Amino acid sequence: VVQANEITRVYGEGETAVHALNGCSVGVAHGELTAVMGPSGSGKSTLMHILAGLDRPSSGDVFIEGIDITKLGDNDLTKLRRQHIGFIFQFFNLLPMLTAEENIRLPLDLSGEKPDENWVQEVIKRTGLDDRRTHRPSELSGGQQQRVAIARALASRPTVIFADEPTGNLDSTNSAEILSLLREMVTNYGQTTVMVTHDAHAAAIADRVLFLADGCIVKELRGA
Amino acid sequence: VVQANEITRVYGEGETAVHALNGCSVGVAHGELTAVMGPSGSGKSTLMHILAGLDRPSSGDVFIEGIDITKLGDNDLTKLRRQHIGFIFQFFNLLPMLTAEENIRLPLDLSGEKPDENWVQEVIKRTGLDDRRTHRPSELSGGQQQRVAIARALASRPTVIFADEPTGNLDSTNSAEILSLLREMVTNYGQTTVMVTHDAHAAAIADRVLFLADGCIVKELRGA
Ligand SMILES: Nc1ncnc2c1ncn2[C@@H]1O[C@H](COP(=O)(O)OP(=O)(O)OP(=O)(O)O)[C@@H](O)[C@H]1O
Ligand SMILES: Nc1ncnc2c1ncn2[C@@H]1O[C@H](COP(=O)(O)OP(=O)(O)OP(=O)(O)O)[C@@H](O)[C@H]1O
Ligand SMILES: [Mg+2]
Ligand SMILES: [Mg+2]
């Protein structure tokens, strides 16, 4: 459902140029949970942003549902993202003037589609935010903000979810709850998920684990 | 060196009031590494900010080196913080217009004291930032930003370091490097450190582990 070929991403130029991605090729099959691991600075977030159409590669192609997104204009790209992609940012990107619930509903409102109300309520409860709906991000703990970012991506049941270190700020209990929620979405609803993680428990529930180093995929493990 | 008695912290009032801390008492002995663990939303960051004089409790006292900081005016409190306290924020609080190196040196420049140049260089190298000195936060990966926040607190060798989830965004290798660096500071230089963490490896290197739940310390373990 997602296919990237020979992706490079260079920041700056000349001597000080940083080669964040060096000819990275990735394929993500429908209905699979893929974990991406690798050292800090190895290119994981950069890869995720490019796969999700939030950033453009310096060279290479990215296909989502067969569409070459590197050829799309900004408007079409935005439309495609709204229809197909959910993103859980490493640092949440919540809107500070909206409450937790408003942040969660925002993609639904933007898509103009009628939300599955039961599902939205379920997501709010399972991310443990029932008693924090009316709090603004500044009134939430770090882990609570992270859970709002997670709920926001899950609420609209997108074709593909990209999760950038979704449990980084969570204790083991909340972490396990989020991971089982993500796993269920894949197993029960065929939701395709790509998850960057430093957490071995997260890798353990994946169907496939990709290891990134210095902007390249250096190893791949498939679950038994 | 740090003593807090019957700390409470309430946000808002009446029915919607949130009791982040409920009569929490903590003592931190000189030259010890204390880990603080607990569920997301249990009050860890709130406790850290109050112990470090970055926030005032709704009731209770906090003593740093024998001084009751809850009685200090803002100016004196700021002076005391500059002299004695290093803080690694859960979300870094780096200055976006400064480079990594400028962010790291900022507390040193503010304190007006002559920095130990060898030590500053050592910290930059050991946090793996040698080749990222001139990058601004927006040009750094999440884990690199976290390491800048860590280096900034370590560079001035404060009396007490408060670290709020210092390894949340780091892979296991970088994480281990940071933890051993923090452990050395305590063991070799008698630096007092209080570290909030969700990471069992971090708790494993502590002299003492405090468990927080619903705004109270519910358990304490002392290393064998
Ligand atoms: N300004 C505020 N207004 C209302 N409630 C607040 C405010 N700030 C924090 N809280 C609440 O206080 C509680 C404790 O927050 P705190 O940030 O200390 O938790 P934490 O243990 O650090 O969590 P985490 O592990 O998720 O970082 C949380 O339930 C949070 O919702
Ligand atoms: N705007 C930029 N200018 C220069 N270099 C950049 C820029 N953005 C990112 N980089 C560099 O690209 C590399 C990859 O960054 P990326 O955020 O993808 O790493 P990551 O694997 O997600 O790391 P982490 O695990 O720390 O989040 C890093 O070395 C970073 O310094
Ligand atoms: Mg990243
Ligand atoms: Mg916190």
Tab-separated table of C-alpha atoms in Angstrom, chain A:
chain	number	residue	atom	x	y	z
A	1	VAL	CA	0.000	0.000	0.000
A	2	VAL	CA	3.064	2.206	0.525
A	3	GLN	CA	6.115	1.828	-1.703
A	4	ALA	CA	9.257	4.014	-1.598
A	5	ASN	CA	12.136	3.582	-4.061
A	6	GLU	CA	15.707	4.826	-3.603
A	7	ILE	CA	14.713	7.718	-1.338
A	8	THR	CA	17.368	10.281	-0.510
A	9	ARG	CA	16.954	13.362	1.660
A	10	VAL	CA	19.698	15.934	1.910
A	11	TYR	CA	19.669	18.975	4.161
A	12	GLY	CA	21.880	21.920	3.301
A	13	GLU	CA	24.593	21.643	0.689
A	14	GLY	CA	28.290	21.288	0.070
A	15	GLU	CA	30.514	20.315	2.947
A	16	THR	CA	27.907	20.878	5.637
A	17	ALA	CA	25.243	18.870	3.807
A	18	VAL	CA	23.523	16.271	5.981
A	19	HIS	CA	22.465	13.099	4.193
A	20	ALA	CA	19.519	12.065	6.348
A	21	LEU	CA	18.436	9.308	3.931
A	22	ASN	CA	20.739	7.530	1.468
A	23	GLY	CA	18.875	5.527	-1.147
A	24	CYS	CA	16.293	3.975	1.127
A	25	SER	CA	13.704	1.603	-0.394
A	26	VAL	CA	10.710	0.383	1.623
A	27	GLY	CA	7.517	-1.491	0.835
A	28	VAL	CA	4.634	-1.684	3.309
A	29	ALA	CA	2.052	-4.392	2.690
A	30	HIS	CA	-1.637	-3.857	3.446
A	31	GLY	CA	-2.805	-4.884	6.887
A	32	GLU	CA	0.669	-5.260	8.378
A	33	LEU	CA	2.260	-3.709	11.447
A	34	THR	CA	5.817	-2.672	10.561
A	35	ALA	CA	8.194	-1.436	13.257
A	36	VAL	CA	11.147	0.795	12.352
A	37	MET	CA	14.087	0.909	14.760
A	38	GLY	CA	17.501	2.521	14.701
A	39	PRO	CA	19.880	4.866	16.518
A	40	SER	CA	18.941	8.429	17.328
A	41	GLY	CA	19.627	10.485	14.198
A	42	SER	CA	19.534	7.553	11.785
A	43	GLY	CA	16.701	8.977	9.663
A	44	LYS	CA	13.563	7.357	11.094
A	45	SER	CA	11.437	10.502	11.424
A	46	THR	CA	12.663	11.763	8.067
A	47	LEU	CA	11.646	8.485	6.420
A	48	MET	CA	8.225	8.583	8.093
A	49	HIS	CA	7.516	12.143	7.007
A	50	ILE	CA	8.452	11.315	3.412
A	51	LEU	CA	6.361	8.117	3.317
A	52	ALA	CA	3.389	10.052	4.685
A	53	GLY	CA	3.763	12.852	2.149
A	54	LEU	CA	4.642	15.436	4.814
A	55	ASP	CA	8.051	16.035	3.270
A	56	ARG	CA	9.448	15.558	-0.227
A	57	PRO	CA	12.527	13.422	-0.895
A	58	SER	CA	15.595	14.968	-2.568
A	59	SER	CA	15.322	12.050	-5.039
A	60	GLY	CA	13.354	8.817	-5.427
A	61	ASP	CA	9.609	8.022	-5.614
A	62	VAL	CA	6.912	7.295	-3.075
A	63	PHE	CA	3.657	5.524	-4.006
A	64	ILE	CA	0.587	5.440	-1.757
A	65	GLU	CA	-2.191	3.148	-3.041
A	66	GLY	CA	-0.414	3.198	-6.397
A	67	ILE	CA	-0.329	7.001	-6.663
A	68	ASP	CA	3.115	8.613	-7.061
A	69	ILE	CA	2.830	11.273	-4.372
A	70	THR	CA	6.127	12.905	-5.353
A	71	LYS	CA	4.348	14.018	-8.543
A	72	LEU	CA	1.304	15.485	-6.793
A	73	GLY	CA	0.772	19.205	-6.282
A	74	ASP	CA	0.338	20.420	-2.712
A	75	ASN	CA	-3.476	20.527	-2.842
A	76	ASP	CA	-3.866	17.006	-4.192
A	77	LEU	CA	-1.273	15.774	-1.703
A	78	THR	CA	-3.192	17.376	1.167
A	79	LYS	CA	-6.431	15.791	-0.057
A	80	LEU	CA	-4.810	12.366	-0.293
A	81	ARG	CA	-3.315	12.714	3.192
A	82	ARG	CA	-6.705	13.657	4.650
A	83	GLN	CA	-8.348	10.634	3.067
A	84	HIS	CA	-5.735	7.976	3.675
A	85	ILE	CA	-3.132	8.942	6.275
A	86	GLY	CA	-3.004	9.272	10.030
A	87	PHE	CA	0.213	10.552	11.620
A	88	ILE	CA	1.272	10.405	15.261
A	89	PHE	CA	4.096	12.933	15.546
A	90	GLN	CA	7.130	12.390	17.737
A	91	PHE	CA	6.262	15.650	19.487
A	92	PHE	CA	2.486	15.501	19.053
A	93	ASN	CA	1.798	18.761	17.178
A	94	LEU	CA	-1.414	19.383	19.096
A	95	LEU	CA	-3.219	22.673	18.599
A	96	PRO	CA	-2.722	24.558	21.878
A	97	MET	CA	-5.978	26.513	21.709
A	98	LEU	CA	-8.115	23.361	21.254
A	99	THR	CA	-9.151	20.969	24.004
A	100	ALA	CA	-8.098	17.314	23.969
A	101	GLU	CA	-11.425	16.268	22.436
A	102	GLU	CA	-11.334	19.048	19.809
A	103	ASN	CA	-7.801	18.023	18.860
A	104	ILE	CA	-8.942	14.420	18.521
A	105	ARG	CA	-11.918	15.312	16.318
A	106	LEU	CA	-10.083	17.768	14.099
A	107	PRO	CA	-9.155	15.383	11.224
A	108	LEU	CA	-12.713	14.053	11.234
A	109	ASP	CA	-14.132	17.552	10.964
A	110	LEU	CA	-11.646	18.467	8.238
A	111	SER	CA	-12.473	15.354	6.195
A	112	GLY	CA	-16.106	16.433	6.235
A	113	GLU	CA	-17.091	12.796	6.689
A	114	LYS	CA	-19.603	11.657	9.290
A	115	PRO	CA	-17.555	10.187	12.152
A	116	ASP	CA	-18.287	6.777	13.694
A	117	GLU	CA	-19.344	8.232	17.043
A	118	ASN	CA	-19.141	4.935	18.937
A	119	TRP	CA	-15.581	4.458	17.731
A	120	VAL	CA	-14.536	7.979	18.701
A	121	GLN	CA	-15.865	7.434	22.228
A	122	GLU	CA	-14.134	4.043	22.412
A	123	VAL	CA	-10.809	5.569	21.336
A	124	ILE	CA	-11.102	8.341	23.939
A	125	LYS	CA	-11.772	5.792	26.677
A	126	ARG	CA	-9.105	3.303	25.648
A	127	THR	CA	-6.435	6.021	25.536
A	128	GLY	CA	-7.457	6.902	29.101
A	129	LEU	CA	-8.551	10.443	28.220
A	130	ASP	CA	-12.186	10.264	29.338
A	131	ASP	CA	-11.596	12.656	32.256
A	132	ARG	CA	-9.332	15.007	30.316
A	133	ARG	CA	-11.517	15.813	27.258
A	134	THR	CA	-11.890	19.477	28.108
A	135	HIS	CA	-8.231	20.088	29.026
A	136	ARG	CA	-5.980	22.035	26.697
A	137	PRO	CA	-2.524	20.583	25.909
A	138	SER	CA	-0.823	22.890	28.420
A	139	GLU	CA	-3.024	21.384	31.116
A	140	LEU	CA	-2.016	17.845	30.253
A	141	SER	CA	0.953	15.743	31.287
A	142	GLY	CA	3.465	14.699	28.614
A	143	GLY	CA	2.048	11.240	28.319
A	144	GLN	CA	-1.511	12.575	28.197
A	145	GLN	CA	-0.557	14.838	25.297
A	146	GLN	CA	0.979	11.843	23.560
A	147	ARG	CA	-2.245	9.907	24.026
A	148	VAL	CA	-4.259	12.749	22.504
A	149	ALA	CA	-1.985	12.588	19.451
A	150	ILE	CA	-2.564	8.837	19.271
A	151	ALA	CA	-6.340	9.115	19.646
A	152	ARG	CA	-6.417	11.796	16.956
A	153	ALA	CA	-4.811	9.454	14.417
A	154	LEU	CA	-6.940	6.462	15.372
A	155	ALA	CA	-10.311	8.238	15.455
A	156	SER	CA	-10.600	8.558	11.671
A	157	ARG	CA	-9.475	4.955	10.954
A	158	PRO	CA	-7.163	5.999	8.083
A	159	THR	CA	-5.823	3.563	5.472
A	160	VAL	CA	-2.307	3.887	6.856
A	161	ILE	CA	-1.131	5.081	10.267
A	162	PHE	CA	2.409	6.361	10.725
A	163	ALA	CA	3.362	6.450	14.415
A	164	ASP	CA	6.633	8.176	15.362
A	165	GLU	CA	7.646	6.773	18.769
A	166	PRO	CA	4.062	6.577	20.102
A	167	THR	CA	5.047	5.273	23.552
A	168	GLY	CA	8.116	7.419	24.249
A	169	ASN	CA	6.442	9.293	27.110
A	170	LEU	CA	4.304	6.507	28.515
A	171	ASP	CA	4.765	4.246	31.508
A	172	SER	CA	4.699	0.502	30.862
A	173	THR	CA	0.989	0.086	31.609
A	174	ASN	CA	-0.205	2.860	29.298
A	175	SER	CA	2.370	1.736	26.775
A	176	ALA	CA	1.011	-1.800	26.741
A	177	GLU	CA	-2.535	-0.486	26.354
A	178	ILE	CA	-1.604	1.662	23.366
A	179	LEU	CA	0.356	-1.129	21.708
A	180	SER	CA	-2.481	-3.621	22.081
A	181	LEU	CA	-4.873	-1.013	20.683
A	182	LEU	CA	-2.632	-0.496	17.640
A	183	ARG	CA	-2.217	-4.262	17.225
A	184	GLU	CA	-6.001	-4.783	17.310
A	185	MET	CA	-6.543	-2.135	14.627
A	186	VAL	CA	-4.195	-4.082	12.363
A	187	THR	CA	-5.451	-7.557	13.187
A	188	ASN	CA	-9.189	-6.814	13.382
A	189	TYR	CA	-9.595	-3.945	10.894
A	190	GLY	CA	-6.679	-4.563	8.530
A	191	GLN	CA	-5.287	-1.111	9.272
A	192	THR	CA	-1.785	-0.744	7.877
A	193	THR	CA	0.589	0.687	10.476
A	194	VAL	CA	4.218	1.825	10.383
A	195	MET	CA	5.642	2.529	13.829
A	196	VAL	CA	9.015	4.016	14.747
A	197	THR	CA	10.037	2.795	18.158
A	198	HIS	CA	12.953	2.414	20.565
A	199	ASP	CA	10.840	0.041	22.640
A	200	ALA	CA	11.494	-3.686	22.369
A	201	HIS	CA	7.946	-4.464	23.491
A	202	ALA	CA	6.613	-2.521	20.530
A	203	ALA	CA	8.893	-4.338	18.119
A	204	ALA	CA	7.718	-7.611	19.637
A	205	ILE	CA	4.125	-7.084	18.435
A	206	ALA	CA	5.114	-6.154	14.889
A	207	ASP	CA	4.787	-8.402	11.840
A	208	ARG	CA	8.045	-7.019	10.508
A	209	VAL	CA	10.912	-4.951	11.923
A	210	LEU	CA	13.138	-2.738	9.790
A	211	PHE	CA	16.456	-1.491	11.147
A	212	LEU	CA	17.695	1.892	9.958
A	213	ALA	CA	21.273	3.146	10.263
A	214	ASP	CA	22.855	6.201	8.642
A	215	GLY	CA	19.872	6.772	6.377
A	216	CYS	CA	19.592	3.240	5.040
A	217	ILE	CA	17.685	0.108	5.937
A	218	VAL	CA	20.377	-2.325	7.041
A	219	LYS	CA	18.316	-5.256	8.288
A	220	GLU	CA	14.818	-6.705	8.217
A	221	LEU	CA	13.204	-9.242	10.541
A	222	ARG	CA	9.887	-10.933	9.914
A	223	GLY	CA	7.860	-12.274	12.837
A	224	ALA	CA	7.663	-16.066	13.131
